XYZ file of C-alpha atoms in Angstrom:
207
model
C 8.432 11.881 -23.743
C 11.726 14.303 -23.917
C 9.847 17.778 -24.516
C 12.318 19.417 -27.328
C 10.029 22.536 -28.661
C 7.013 24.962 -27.395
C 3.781 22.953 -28.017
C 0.316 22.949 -26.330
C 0.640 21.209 -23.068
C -2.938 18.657 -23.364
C -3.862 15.942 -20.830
C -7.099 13.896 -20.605
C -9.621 15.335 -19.028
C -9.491 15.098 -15.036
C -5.799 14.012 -15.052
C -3.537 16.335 -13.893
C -0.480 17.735 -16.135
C 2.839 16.208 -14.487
C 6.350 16.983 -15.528
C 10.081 15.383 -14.568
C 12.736 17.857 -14.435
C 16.380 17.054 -14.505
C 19.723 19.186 -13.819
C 22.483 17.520 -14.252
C 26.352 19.041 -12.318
C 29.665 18.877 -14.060
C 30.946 16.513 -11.389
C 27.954 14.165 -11.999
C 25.460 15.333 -9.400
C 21.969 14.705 -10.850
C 19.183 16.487 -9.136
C 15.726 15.830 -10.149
C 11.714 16.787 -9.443
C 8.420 16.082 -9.878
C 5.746 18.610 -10.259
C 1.847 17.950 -10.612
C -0.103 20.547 -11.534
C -2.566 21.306 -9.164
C -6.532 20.668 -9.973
C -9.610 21.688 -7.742
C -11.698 18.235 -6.089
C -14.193 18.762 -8.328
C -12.288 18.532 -11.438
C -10.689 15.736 -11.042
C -11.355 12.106 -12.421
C -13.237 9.979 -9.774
C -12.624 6.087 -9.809
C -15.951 4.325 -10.624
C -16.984 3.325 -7.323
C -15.871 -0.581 -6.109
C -17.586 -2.900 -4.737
C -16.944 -6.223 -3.253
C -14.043 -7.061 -1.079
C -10.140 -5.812 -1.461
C -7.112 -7.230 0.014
C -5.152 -5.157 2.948
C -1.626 -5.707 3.172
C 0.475 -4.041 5.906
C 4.101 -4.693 6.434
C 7.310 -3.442 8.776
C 10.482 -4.074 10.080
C 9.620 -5.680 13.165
C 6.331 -6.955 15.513
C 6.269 -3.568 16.962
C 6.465 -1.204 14.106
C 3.661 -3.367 12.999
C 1.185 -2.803 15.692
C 2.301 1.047 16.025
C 1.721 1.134 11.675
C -1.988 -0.722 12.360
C -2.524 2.123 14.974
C -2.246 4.892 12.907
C -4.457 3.275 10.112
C -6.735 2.716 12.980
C -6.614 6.405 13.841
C -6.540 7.407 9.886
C -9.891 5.551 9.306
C -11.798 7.370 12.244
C -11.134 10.629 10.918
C -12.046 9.315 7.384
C -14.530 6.952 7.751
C -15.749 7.088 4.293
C -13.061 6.318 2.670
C -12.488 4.753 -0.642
C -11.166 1.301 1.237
C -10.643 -0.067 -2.218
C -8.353 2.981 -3.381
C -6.226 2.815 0.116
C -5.516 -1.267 -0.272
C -4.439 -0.622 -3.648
C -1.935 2.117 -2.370
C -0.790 -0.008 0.338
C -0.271 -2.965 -2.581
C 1.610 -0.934 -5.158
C 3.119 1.943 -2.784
C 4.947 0.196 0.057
C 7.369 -1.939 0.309
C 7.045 -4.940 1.724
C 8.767 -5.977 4.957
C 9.375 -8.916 6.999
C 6.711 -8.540 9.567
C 3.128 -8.904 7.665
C -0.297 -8.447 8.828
C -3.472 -9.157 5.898
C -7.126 -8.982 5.788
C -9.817 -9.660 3.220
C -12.456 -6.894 3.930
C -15.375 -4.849 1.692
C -15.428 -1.403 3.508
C -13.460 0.641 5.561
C -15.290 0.744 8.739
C -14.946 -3.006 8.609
C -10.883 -2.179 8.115
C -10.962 -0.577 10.890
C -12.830 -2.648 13.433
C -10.853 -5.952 12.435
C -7.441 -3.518 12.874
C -8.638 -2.526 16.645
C -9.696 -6.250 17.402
C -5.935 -7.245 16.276
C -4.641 -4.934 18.344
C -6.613 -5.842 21.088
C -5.690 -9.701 20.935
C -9.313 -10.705 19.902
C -8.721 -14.591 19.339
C -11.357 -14.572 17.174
C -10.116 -13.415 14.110
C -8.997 -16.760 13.083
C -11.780 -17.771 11.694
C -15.247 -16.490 10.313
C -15.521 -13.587 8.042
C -13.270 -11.196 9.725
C -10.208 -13.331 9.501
C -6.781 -12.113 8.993
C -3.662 -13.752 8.037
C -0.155 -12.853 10.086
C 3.283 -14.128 9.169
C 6.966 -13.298 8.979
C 9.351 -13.692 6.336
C 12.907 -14.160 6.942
C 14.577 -10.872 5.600
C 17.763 -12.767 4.444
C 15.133 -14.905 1.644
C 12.335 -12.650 1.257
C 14.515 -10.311 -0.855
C 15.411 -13.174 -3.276
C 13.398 -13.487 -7.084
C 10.130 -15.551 -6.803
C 10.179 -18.842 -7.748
C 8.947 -20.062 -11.257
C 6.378 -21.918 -9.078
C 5.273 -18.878 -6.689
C 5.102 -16.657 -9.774
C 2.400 -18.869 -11.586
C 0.763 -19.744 -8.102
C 0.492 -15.584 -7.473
C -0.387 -14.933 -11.121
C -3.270 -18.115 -11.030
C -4.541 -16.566 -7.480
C -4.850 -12.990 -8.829
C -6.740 -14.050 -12.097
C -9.163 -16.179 -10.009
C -9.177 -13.021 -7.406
C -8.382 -15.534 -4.443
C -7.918 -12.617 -2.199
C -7.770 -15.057 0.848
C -5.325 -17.074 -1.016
C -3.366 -14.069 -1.920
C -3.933 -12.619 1.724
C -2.194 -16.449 3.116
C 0.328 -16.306 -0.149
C 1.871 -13.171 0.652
C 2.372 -13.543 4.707
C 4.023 -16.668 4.096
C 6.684 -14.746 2.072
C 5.065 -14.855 -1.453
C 5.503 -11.261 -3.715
C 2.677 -10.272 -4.884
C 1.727 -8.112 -7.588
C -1.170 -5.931 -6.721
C -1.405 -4.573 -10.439
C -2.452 -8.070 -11.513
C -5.692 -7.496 -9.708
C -8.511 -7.648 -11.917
C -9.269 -3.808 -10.266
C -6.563 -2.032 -10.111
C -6.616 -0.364 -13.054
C -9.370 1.740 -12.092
C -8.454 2.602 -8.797
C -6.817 5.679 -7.981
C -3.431 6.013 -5.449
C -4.441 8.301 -2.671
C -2.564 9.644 0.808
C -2.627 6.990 3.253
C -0.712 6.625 6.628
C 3.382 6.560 6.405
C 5.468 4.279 8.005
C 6.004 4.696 11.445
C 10.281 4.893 11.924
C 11.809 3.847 15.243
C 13.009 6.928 17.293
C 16.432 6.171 18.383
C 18.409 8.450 19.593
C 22.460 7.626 19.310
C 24.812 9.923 21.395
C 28.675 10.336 20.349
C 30.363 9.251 23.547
């Protein structure tokens, strides 16, 4: 809400007070920030803890900003490997945007993550099948940006009240959008830091 007088500033216990700040230039220039306040580990709200498995998505430009992207989660998990897995594929759902080149897996922990990651990378042939299979597709950037269907909305909305996460895991490398707030889960899980996207470095001279 548009703060217009002095008042106590309250938030629910755990959560963090967060403000938006605009300025707005003569000319039209708009300039505007974020600010969290800051609250110790221990005083902050923990997510009830999941169980059960969660759907990792992972999406780039091309085939090899994918692999180099599935690296760094591979490196991410070994120096966290306690991590909420749950909490991370619901960042990766919500909080990136997804690209032509897709990679996803149906998995319950993150050591698991990790593991099916390396054996990707490695060309293990035996991820197409069994329990640690993964789904790989790529969606041609000139329709992928289009609206969903009538069709693929209701197919997407039926798979994520049924929590078909290996439907939704096939759905969504064949080009489908999903919406990872629709999860029966999501709700409770929290956003946290997770790897960035790895960007090309090109180098372009002025001849």
């Amino acid at each position: 809400h548009l703060q217009t007088s002095l008042k106590p500033w309250e938030s629910p216990a755990g959560v963090p007070r967060r403000a938006l700040i605009n300025a707005f230039g003569a000319g039209g220039v708009n300039a505007c920030a974020v600010l969290e306040e800051y609250l110790p580990a221990e005083d902050r709200a923990t997510a009830p803890a999941a169980g059960g498995d969660a759907l990792f998505v992972l999406s780039a430009m091309n085939a090899e900003r994918l692999r180099e992207y599935a690296w760094r989660h591979v490196d991410f998990l070994a120096l966290d490997p306690d991590c909420d897995v749950h909490a991370l594929c619901r960042t990766l759902q919500i909080g990136r945007e997804a690209m032509p080149e897709r990679v996803a897996l149906v998995v319950d922990s993150a050591q698991q993550l990790r593991q099916t990651l390396q054996r990707w990378l490695d060309g293990d042939p035996g991820l197409v099948a069994g329990r640690d299979a993964l789904w790989q597709g790529r969606v041609d950037p000139r329709t992928g940006a289009g609206h969903a269907s009538r069709e693929q909305r209701e197919r997407m909305q039926a798979l994520c009240a049924a929590r078909d996460l290996a439907g939704l895991a096939g759905f969504w490398t064949a080009g489908g959008k999903v919406e990872g707030t629709r999860l029966d889960d999501s709700a409770s899980r929290p956003v946290v830091a997770a790897p960035v996207y790895p960007f090309a470095r090109e180098r372009h001279w002025v001849v």
